[in-house]
């Protein structure tokens, strides 16, 4: 019997799953940390998940448990259970539009009719890529960038990513000369460049893009006649005193006449609201051809009507949303400050971030060799011997070895202190797993308790 062949897509090596970013998750799944049942397991610091405000959401659900019985939802079980328009429920899109405006400080206007619902930002980015580019064409993406883009933008679309290379000497800031260089290199390789994809705030840098830089990017895109996609899934996690600036704000308030048909935003409730399991994403575009095509494609990634009904009620509670967003920023500011301080006490530096659920940490001085082979060796020690799943910069296409993304938003304070304790013990303990570069730190009690004491204190 002859072998039954598979499709080119099924066999294509474009998914991006062969990466330490995903390998770390697999290692964690085999040996997950638990303070009582597996205190020596791997602590998950490679997952950008927002658990900082989970208690607020749970409290809201307890107070509004009648919604789960369809009371006060302005709809019925039968209406929700039957087929719905692919556009999604109108009242949910309106509530989502209002939430997106609130997250952006009320500085933008968002028309619910220009929102396309998708099953998470993953589907949103892929759908926009399908709309903008053909197989073999390319998008420009600043480095370092989220490893999932290698899957989201490339795998099924056949579109290529052309990295725009940035470096630590200027805090990885996006500059026009670097944009121009990447664009010209793409042309030299005979690539038809269709757009640029931004993440603002940045994953993995935890930095927002300044209004001045956003305007320069829009000028660049207008000059080249290419699209701009702004992935703004971390917009509500900005904890600095400076407000987040959406590319929509630049578009809507600038004295320049930018073409709104070429600028598009991807958003979701996964990061700001901490609901990745609900799979709520959205495309926002003023380009009606893209809106129409995106809605047709979204039929392959619909959101359940039941989920929309529940979240419409949640997002429509304006008092709760205002309290939630303010509390989230306050908690993230404190968590970020404590984590960075803990690392700084043992001589480990981080990029000065102002947003996100993670830190961009510089471990270059610990590399056994100053190259990406050295980075992978250090990563294996951190994962296998120290028991922390953090993500190496090479998986984010960082151009310099030694940078790591370390997440702190997906755990409680006690677990974060345990993680810091492991780092302290690894750098200054009696059995040093990575080179000693700083003096011992006193007083971090939770971090230096033995395993039995940790379990007892957390019980």
PDB file of N, CA and C in Angstrom, residues 318-354:
ATOM      1  N   UNK A 318     -19.822  49.859  34.537  1.00  0.00           N
ATOM      2  CA  UNK A 318     -18.782  50.888  34.420  1.00  0.00           C
ATOM      3  C   UNK A 318     -18.058  51.141  35.730  1.00  0.00           C
ATOM      4  N   UNK A 319     -18.771  51.060  36.841  1.00  0.00           N
ATOM      5  CA  UNK A 319     -18.127  51.280  38.147  1.00  0.00           C
ATOM      6  C   UNK A 319     -17.104  50.189  38.436  1.00  0.00           C
ATOM      7  N   UNK A 320     -17.489  48.932  38.156  1.00  0.00           N
ATOM      8  CA  UNK A 320     -16.555  47.826  38.373  1.00  0.00           C
ATOM      9  C   UNK A 320     -15.340  47.951  37.461  1.00  0.00           C
ATOM     10  N   UNK A 321     -15.567  48.264  36.185  1.00  0.00           N
ATOM     11  CA  UNK A 321     -14.465  48.343  35.231  1.00  0.00           C
ATOM     12  C   UNK A 321     -13.461  49.426  35.636  1.00  0.00           C
ATOM     13  N   UNK A 322     -13.955  50.572  36.061  1.00  0.00           N
ATOM     14  CA  UNK A 322     -13.053  51.645  36.493  1.00  0.00           C
ATOM     15  C   UNK A 322     -12.224  51.207  37.693  1.00  0.00           C
ATOM     16  N   UNK A 323     -12.880  50.545  38.667  1.00  0.00           N
ATOM     17  CA  UNK A 323     -12.166  50.063  39.856  1.00  0.00           C
ATOM     18  C   UNK A 323     -11.167  48.986  39.483  1.00  0.00           C
ATOM     19  N   UNK A 324     -11.580  48.066  38.610  1.00  0.00           N
ATOM     20  CA  UNK A 324     -10.699  46.975  38.199  1.00  0.00           C
ATOM     21  C   UNK A 324      -9.425  47.512  37.536  1.00  0.00           C
ATOM     22  N   UNK A 325      -9.579  48.407  36.567  1.00  0.00           N
ATOM     23  CA  UNK A 325      -8.415  48.917  35.833  1.00  0.00           C
ATOM     24  C   UNK A 325      -7.472  49.686  36.751  1.00  0.00           C
ATOM     25  N   UNK A 326      -8.028  50.491  37.655  1.00  0.00           N
ATOM     26  CA  UNK A 326      -7.187  51.246  38.589  1.00  0.00           C
ATOM     27  C   UNK A 326      -6.444  50.304  39.534  1.00  0.00           C
ATOM     28  N   UNK A 327      -7.136  49.271  40.016  1.00  0.00           N
ATOM     29  CA  UNK A 327      -6.517  48.314  40.931  1.00  0.00           C
ATOM     30  C   UNK A 327      -5.454  47.490  40.222  1.00  0.00           C
ATOM     31  N   UNK A 328      -5.743  47.093  38.988  1.00  0.00           N
ATOM     32  CA  UNK A 328      -4.773  46.320  38.213  1.00  0.00           C
ATOM     33  C   UNK A 328      -3.472  47.092  38.047  1.00  0.00           C
ATOM     34  N   UNK A 329      -3.560  48.347  37.665  1.00  0.00           N
ATOM     35  CA  UNK A 329      -2.351  49.160  37.484  1.00  0.00           C
ATOM     36  C   UNK A 329      -1.579  49.287  38.797  1.00  0.00           C
ATOM     37  N   UNK A 330      -2.298  49.515  39.885  1.00  0.00           N
ATOM     38  CA  UNK A 330      -1.653  49.659  41.184  1.00  0.00           C
ATOM     39  C   UNK A 330      -0.918  48.372  41.579  1.00  0.00           C
ATOM     40  N   UNK A 331      -1.571  47.238  41.384  1.00  0.00           N
ATOM     41  CA  UNK A 331      -0.968  45.960  41.750  1.00  0.00           C
ATOM     42  C   UNK A 331       0.221  45.619  40.854  1.00  0.00           C
ATOM     43  N   UNK A 332       0.086  45.899  39.563  1.00  0.00           N
ATOM     44  CA  UNK A 332       1.200  45.623  38.658  1.00  0.00           C
ATOM     45  C   UNK A 332       2.405  46.506  38.970  1.00  0.00           C
ATOM     46  N   UNK A 333       2.154  47.764  39.317  1.00  0.00           N
ATOM     47  CA  UNK A 333       3.254  48.663  39.679  1.00  0.00           C
ATOM     48  C   UNK A 333       4.007  48.122  40.892  1.00  0.00           C
ATOM     49  N   UNK A 334       3.257  47.678  41.887  1.00  0.00           N
ATOM     50  CA  UNK A 334       3.895  47.131  43.085  1.00  0.00           C
ATOM     51  C   UNK A 334       4.632  45.834  42.781  1.00  0.00           C
ATOM     52  N   UNK A 335       3.976  44.933  42.049  1.00  0.00           N
ATOM     53  CA  UNK A 335       4.595  43.634  41.737  1.00  0.00           C
ATOM     54  C   UNK A 335       5.870  43.831  40.925  1.00  0.00           C
ATOM     55  N   UNK A 336       5.800  44.679  39.917  1.00  0.00           N
ATOM     56  CA  UNK A 336       6.969  44.959  39.084  1.00  0.00           C
ATOM     57  C   UNK A 336       8.097  45.540  39.932  1.00  0.00           C
ATOM     58  N   UNK A 337       7.759  46.495  40.794  1.00  0.00           N
ATOM     59  CA  UNK A 337       8.777  47.126  41.628  1.00  0.00           C
ATOM     60  C   UNK A 337       9.452  46.138  42.551  1.00  0.00           C
ATOM     61  N   UNK A 338       8.693  45.262  43.175  1.00  0.00           N
ATOM     62  CA  UNK A 338       9.269  44.281  44.089  1.00  0.00           C
ATOM     63  C   UNK A 338      10.147  43.278  43.355  1.00  0.00           C
ATOM     64  N   UNK A 339       9.699  42.850  42.179  1.00  0.00           N
ATOM     65  CA  UNK A 339      10.472  41.863  41.429  1.00  0.00           C
ATOM     66  C   UNK A 339      11.790  42.460  40.940  1.00  0.00           C
ATOM     67  N   UNK A 340      11.719  43.653  40.374  1.00  0.00           N
ATOM     68  CA  UNK A 340      12.933  44.309  39.877  1.00  0.00           C
ATOM     69  C   UNK A 340      13.891  44.595  41.030  1.00  0.00           C
ATOM     70  N   UNK A 341      13.355  45.027  42.164  1.00  0.00           N
ATOM     71  CA  UNK A 341      14.192  45.294  43.327  1.00  0.00           C
ATOM     72  C   UNK A 341      14.896  44.019  43.797  1.00  0.00           C
ATOM     73  N   UNK A 342      14.147  42.908  43.831  1.00  0.00           N
ATOM     74  CA  UNK A 342      14.743  41.644  44.241  1.00  0.00           C
ATOM     75  C   UNK A 342      15.898  41.225  43.352  1.00  0.00           C
ATOM     76  N   UNK A 343      15.746  41.433  42.040  1.00  0.00           N
ATOM     77  CA  UNK A 343      16.831  41.100  41.119  1.00  0.00           C
ATOM     78  C   UNK A 343      18.005  42.072  41.262  1.00  0.00           C
ATOM     79  N   UNK A 344      17.679  43.340  41.433  1.00  0.00           N
ATOM     80  CA  UNK A 344      18.731  44.356  41.532  1.00  0.00           C
ATOM     81  C   UNK A 344      19.611  44.125  42.752  1.00  0.00           C
ATOM     82  N   UNK A 345      19.025  43.621  43.839  1.00  0.00           N
ATOM     83  CA  UNK A 345      19.779  43.369  45.063  1.00  0.00           C
ATOM     84  C   UNK A 345      20.884  42.337  44.874  1.00  0.00           C
ATOM     85  N   UNK A 346      20.729  41.485  43.875  1.00  0.00           N
ATOM     86  CA  UNK A 346      21.781  40.495  43.601  1.00  0.00           C
ATOM     87  C   UNK A 346      22.509  40.806  42.296  1.00  0.00           C
ATOM     88  N   UNK A 347      22.415  42.056  41.853  1.00  0.00           N
ATOM     89  CA  UNK A 347      23.219  42.500  40.717  1.00  0.00           C
ATOM     90  C   UNK A 347      22.675  42.146  39.359  1.00  0.00           C
ATOM     91  N   UNK A 348      21.370  41.890  39.254  1.00  0.00           N
ATOM     92  CA  UNK A 348      20.768  41.562  37.970  1.00  0.00           C
ATOM     93  C   UNK A 348      19.925  42.753  37.500  1.00  0.00           C
ATOM     94  N   UNK A 349      20.192  43.234  36.307  1.00  0.00           N
ATOM     95  CA  UNK A 349      19.508  44.412  35.772  1.00  0.00           C
ATOM     96  C   UNK A 349      18.360  44.024  34.849  1.00  0.00           C
ATOM     97  N   UNK A 350      17.372  44.904  34.774  1.00  0.00           N
ATOM     98  CA  UNK A 350      16.234  44.737  33.876  1.00  0.00           C
ATOM     99  C   UNK A 350      16.064  46.008  33.046  1.00  0.00           C
ATOM    100  N   UNK A 351      15.449  45.845  31.896  1.00  0.00           N
ATOM    101  CA  UNK A 351      15.052  47.016  31.121  1.00  0.00           C
ATOM    102  C   UNK A 351      14.013  47.797  31.929  1.00  0.00           C
ATOM    103  N   UNK A 352      14.070  49.098  31.856  1.00  0.00           N
ATOM    104  CA  UNK A 352      13.153  49.950  32.626  1.00  0.00           C
ATOM    105  C   UNK A 352      11.769  49.894  31.995  1.00  0.00           C
ATOM    106  N   UNK A 353      10.949  48.945  32.406  1.00  0.00           N
ATOM    107  CA  UNK A 353       9.639  48.753  31.803  1.00  0.00           C
ATOM    108  C   UNK A 353       8.568  49.605  32.452  1.00  0.00           C
ATOM    109  N   UNK A 354       7.442  49.768  31.763  1.00  0.00           N
ATOM    110  CA  UNK A 354       6.311  50.531  32.311  1.00  0.00           C
ATOM    111  C   UNK A 354       4.972  49.848  32.063  1.00  0.00           C
TER     112      UNK A 354
END
